[in-house]
CSV table of C-alpha atoms in Angstrom, one decimal:
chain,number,residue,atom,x,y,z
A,1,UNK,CA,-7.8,-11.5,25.6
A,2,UNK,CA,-6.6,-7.8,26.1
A,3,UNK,CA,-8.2,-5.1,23.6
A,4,UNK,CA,-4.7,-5.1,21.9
A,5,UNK,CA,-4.6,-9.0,21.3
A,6,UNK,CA,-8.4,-8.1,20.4
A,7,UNK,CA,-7.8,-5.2,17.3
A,8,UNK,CA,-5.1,-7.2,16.1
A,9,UNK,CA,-6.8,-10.2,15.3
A,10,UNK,CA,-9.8,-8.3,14.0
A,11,UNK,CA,-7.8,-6.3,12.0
A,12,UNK,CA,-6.0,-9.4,10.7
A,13,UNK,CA,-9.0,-11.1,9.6
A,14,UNK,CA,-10.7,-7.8,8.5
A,15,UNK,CA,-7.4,-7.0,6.3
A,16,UNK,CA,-7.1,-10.7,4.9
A,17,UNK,CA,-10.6,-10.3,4.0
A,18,UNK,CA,-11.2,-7.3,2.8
A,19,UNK,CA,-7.6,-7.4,0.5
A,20,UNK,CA,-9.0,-10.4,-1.0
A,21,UNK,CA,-12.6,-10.2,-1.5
A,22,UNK,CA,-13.5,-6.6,-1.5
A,23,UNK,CA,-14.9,-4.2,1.5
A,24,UNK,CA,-18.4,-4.6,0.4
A,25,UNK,CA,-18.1,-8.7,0.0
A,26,UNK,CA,-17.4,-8.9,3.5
A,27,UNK,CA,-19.9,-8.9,6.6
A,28,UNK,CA,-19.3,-7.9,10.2
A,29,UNK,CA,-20.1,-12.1,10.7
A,30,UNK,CA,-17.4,-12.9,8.4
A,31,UNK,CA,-15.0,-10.6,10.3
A,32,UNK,CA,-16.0,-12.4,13.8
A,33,UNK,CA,-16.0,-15.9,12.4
A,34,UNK,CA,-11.9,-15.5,11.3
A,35,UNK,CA,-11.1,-13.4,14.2
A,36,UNK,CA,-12.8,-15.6,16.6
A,37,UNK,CA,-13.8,-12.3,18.4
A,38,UNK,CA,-17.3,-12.7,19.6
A,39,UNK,CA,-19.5,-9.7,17.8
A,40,UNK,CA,-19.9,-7.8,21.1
A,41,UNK,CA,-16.7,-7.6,21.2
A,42,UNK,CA,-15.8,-6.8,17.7
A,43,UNK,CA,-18.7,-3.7,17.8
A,44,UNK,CA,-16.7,-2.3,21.6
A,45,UNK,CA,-13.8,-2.0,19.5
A,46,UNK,CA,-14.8,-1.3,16.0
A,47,UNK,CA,-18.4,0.4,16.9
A,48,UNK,CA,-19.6,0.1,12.9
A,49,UNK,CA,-17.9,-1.3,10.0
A,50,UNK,CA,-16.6,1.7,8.7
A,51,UNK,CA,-14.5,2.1,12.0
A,52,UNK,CA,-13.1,-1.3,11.0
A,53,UNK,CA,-12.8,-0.6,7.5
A,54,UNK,CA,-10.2,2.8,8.1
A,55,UNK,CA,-8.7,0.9,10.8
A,56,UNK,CA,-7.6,-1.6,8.3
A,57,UNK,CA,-6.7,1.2,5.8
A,58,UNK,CA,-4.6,2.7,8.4
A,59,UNK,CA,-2.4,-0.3,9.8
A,60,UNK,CA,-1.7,-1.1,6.4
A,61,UNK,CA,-0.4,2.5,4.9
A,62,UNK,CA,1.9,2.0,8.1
A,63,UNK,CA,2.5,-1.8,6.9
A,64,UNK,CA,3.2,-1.0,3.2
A,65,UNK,CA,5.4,2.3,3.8
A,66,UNK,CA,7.5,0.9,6.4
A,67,UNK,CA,8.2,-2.2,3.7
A,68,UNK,CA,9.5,-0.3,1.1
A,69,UNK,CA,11.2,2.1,2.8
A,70,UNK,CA,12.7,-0.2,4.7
A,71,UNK,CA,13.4,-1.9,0.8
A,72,UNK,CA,14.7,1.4,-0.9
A,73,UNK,CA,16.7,3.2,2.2
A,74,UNK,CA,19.0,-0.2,1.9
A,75,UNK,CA,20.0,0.6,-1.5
A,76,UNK,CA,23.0,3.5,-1.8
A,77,UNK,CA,21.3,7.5,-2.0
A,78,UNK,CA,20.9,8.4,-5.3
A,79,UNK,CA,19.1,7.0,-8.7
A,80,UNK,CA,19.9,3.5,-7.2
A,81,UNK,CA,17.3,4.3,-4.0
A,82,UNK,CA,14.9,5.8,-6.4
A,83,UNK,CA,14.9,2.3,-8.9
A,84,UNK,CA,14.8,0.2,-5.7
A,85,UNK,CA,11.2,1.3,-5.5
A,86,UNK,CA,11.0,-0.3,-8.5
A,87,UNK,CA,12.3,-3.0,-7.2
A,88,UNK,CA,10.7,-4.0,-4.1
A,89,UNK,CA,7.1,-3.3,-6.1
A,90,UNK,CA,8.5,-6.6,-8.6
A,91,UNK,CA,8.9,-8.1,-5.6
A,92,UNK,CA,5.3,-7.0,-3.8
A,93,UNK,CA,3.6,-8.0,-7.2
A,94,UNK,CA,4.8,-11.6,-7.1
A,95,UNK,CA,3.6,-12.1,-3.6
A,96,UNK,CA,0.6,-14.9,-3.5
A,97,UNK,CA,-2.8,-12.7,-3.1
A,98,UNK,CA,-1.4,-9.4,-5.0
A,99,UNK,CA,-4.8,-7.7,-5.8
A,100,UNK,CA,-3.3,-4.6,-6.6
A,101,UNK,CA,-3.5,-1.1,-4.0
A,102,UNK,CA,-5.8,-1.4,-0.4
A,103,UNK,CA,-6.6,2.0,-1.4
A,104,UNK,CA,-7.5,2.3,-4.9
A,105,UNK,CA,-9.4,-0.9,-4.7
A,106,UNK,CA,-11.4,0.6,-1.3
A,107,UNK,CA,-11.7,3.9,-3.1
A,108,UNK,CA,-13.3,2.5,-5.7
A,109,UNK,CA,-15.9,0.7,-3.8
A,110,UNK,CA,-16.6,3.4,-1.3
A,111,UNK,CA,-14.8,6.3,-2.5
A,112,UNK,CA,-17.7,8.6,-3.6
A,113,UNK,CA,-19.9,7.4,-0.4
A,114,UNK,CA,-17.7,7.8,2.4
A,115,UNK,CA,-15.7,10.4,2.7
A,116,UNK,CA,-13.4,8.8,5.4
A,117,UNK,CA,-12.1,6.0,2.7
A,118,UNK,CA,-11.6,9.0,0.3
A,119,UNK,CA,-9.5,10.8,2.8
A,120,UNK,CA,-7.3,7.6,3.8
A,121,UNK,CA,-7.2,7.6,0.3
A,122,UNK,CA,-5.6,10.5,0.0
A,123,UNK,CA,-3.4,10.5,2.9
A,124,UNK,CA,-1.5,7.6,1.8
A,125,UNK,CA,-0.9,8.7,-2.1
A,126,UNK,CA,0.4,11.8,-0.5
A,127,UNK,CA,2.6,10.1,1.9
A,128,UNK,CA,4.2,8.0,-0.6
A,129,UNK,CA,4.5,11.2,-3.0
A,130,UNK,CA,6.4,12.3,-0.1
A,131,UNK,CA,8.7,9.9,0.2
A,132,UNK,CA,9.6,9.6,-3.4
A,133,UNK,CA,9.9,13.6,-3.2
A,134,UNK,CA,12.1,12.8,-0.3
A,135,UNK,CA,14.0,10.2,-2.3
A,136,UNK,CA,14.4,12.6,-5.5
A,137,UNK,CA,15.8,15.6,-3.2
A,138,UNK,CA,18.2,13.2,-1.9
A,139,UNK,CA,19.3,11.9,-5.1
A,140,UNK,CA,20.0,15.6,-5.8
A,141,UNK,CA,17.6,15.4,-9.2
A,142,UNK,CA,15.1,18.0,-9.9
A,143,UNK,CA,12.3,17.5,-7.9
A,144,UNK,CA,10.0,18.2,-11.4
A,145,UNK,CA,10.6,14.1,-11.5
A,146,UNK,CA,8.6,13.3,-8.4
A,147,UNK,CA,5.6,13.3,-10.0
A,148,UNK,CA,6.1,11.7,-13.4
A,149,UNK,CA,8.1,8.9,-10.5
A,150,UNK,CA,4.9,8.5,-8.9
A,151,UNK,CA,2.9,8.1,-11.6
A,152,UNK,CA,4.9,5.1,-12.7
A,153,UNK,CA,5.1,3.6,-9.7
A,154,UNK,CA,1.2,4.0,-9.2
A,155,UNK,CA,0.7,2.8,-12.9
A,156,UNK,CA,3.1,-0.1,-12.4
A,157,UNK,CA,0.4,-0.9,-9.2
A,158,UNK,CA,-2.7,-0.5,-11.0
A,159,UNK,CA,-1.5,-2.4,-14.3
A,160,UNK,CA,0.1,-5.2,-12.3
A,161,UNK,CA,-3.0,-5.7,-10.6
A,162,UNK,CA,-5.2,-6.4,-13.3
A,163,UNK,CA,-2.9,-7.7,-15.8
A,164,UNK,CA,-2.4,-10.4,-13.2
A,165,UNK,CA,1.4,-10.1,-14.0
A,166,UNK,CA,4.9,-8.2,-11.9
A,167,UNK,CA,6.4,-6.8,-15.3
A,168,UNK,CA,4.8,-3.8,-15.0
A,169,UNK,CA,7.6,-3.2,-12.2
A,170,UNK,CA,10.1,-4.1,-14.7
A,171,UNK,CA,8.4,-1.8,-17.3
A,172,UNK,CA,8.5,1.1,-14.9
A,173,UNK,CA,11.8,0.6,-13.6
A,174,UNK,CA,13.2,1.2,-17.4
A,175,UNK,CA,10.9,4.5,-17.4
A,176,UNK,CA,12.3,5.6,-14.3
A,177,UNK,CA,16.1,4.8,-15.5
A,178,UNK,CA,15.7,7.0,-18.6
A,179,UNK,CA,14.0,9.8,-16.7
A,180,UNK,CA,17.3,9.1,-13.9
A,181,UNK,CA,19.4,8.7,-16.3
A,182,UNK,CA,21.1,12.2,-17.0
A,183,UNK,CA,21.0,12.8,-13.6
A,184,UNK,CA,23.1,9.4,-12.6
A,185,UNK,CA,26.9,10.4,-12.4
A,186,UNK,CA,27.5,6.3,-10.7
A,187,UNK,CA,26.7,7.9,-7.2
């Protein structure tokens, strides 16, 4: 196996994992067992857990924007892009194993111990506020919306998560129309 084939299936098994059960829940055995990377191995690539643990974070902020851009930018520019969001997260809550945001539930488990998970964090909110500042700009709406957007959107997340349910999408989206809805002129 070449050290690509190698990270990938570590970070495969480490992101199944870790999604599911919780960063802490999960030992460095646990990750080699489901990789089927011996641990020698899975230490030359990943020297200590929290190397593995940001590596995860990182593929899947690339993972997770790409999808709903890749969603919303199908949708016409306007309020239509900025509801698609909306959308696509209906469609992310309904998928089998939704436990809500990588990085509010790593945050919370190691968010005031390691910096680095705080950071990723971080880095990902921000990207995503820039996208939806992006989308706002775009949809020629005051960019005063952005946040009161993201906070819905990162509500919707949160809410879906632990009410087990997708209609906080749904509930959003209607938010989101009323705050877009002066500002929709059936672009």
């Amino acid at each position: 196996m070449d050290l690509d084939e190698v990270r990938t299936r570590l970070l495969d098994a480490a992101e199944e994992l870790f999604y599911e059960r919780g960063v802490q829940a999960v030992g460095m055995d646990e990750i080699r067992s489901a990789s089927g990377v011996s641990l020698k191995r899975l230490y030359q690539v990943f020297p200590s857990k929290a190397d593995l643990v940001l590596g995860y974070l990182e593929r899947r902020d690339v993972r997770w924007r790409a999808r709903v851009m890749e969603y919303a930018d199908g949708h016409p520019a306007g309020p239509q892009r900025i509801l698609a969001v909306f959308d696509w997260l209906f469609q992310w809550f309904r998928e089998p194993g939704f436990r809500g945001c990588a990085f509010i539930n790593s945050f919370g488990e190691l968010g005031a111990v390691d910096p680095a998970v705080g950071a990723a964090a971080r880095r990902h909110k921000n990207a995503f506020r820039q996208y939806m500042a992006g989308l706002v700009d775009a949809a020629d709406v005051p960019q005063g919306l952005t946040d009161p957007l993201v906070l819905l959107a990162e509500g919707a997340i949160t809410t879906a998560a632990i009410s087990n349910s997708p209609e906080p999408a749904r509930q959003a989206r209607r938010a989101a129309a009323l705050l877009l809805e002066p500002y929709d002129h059936g672009q």
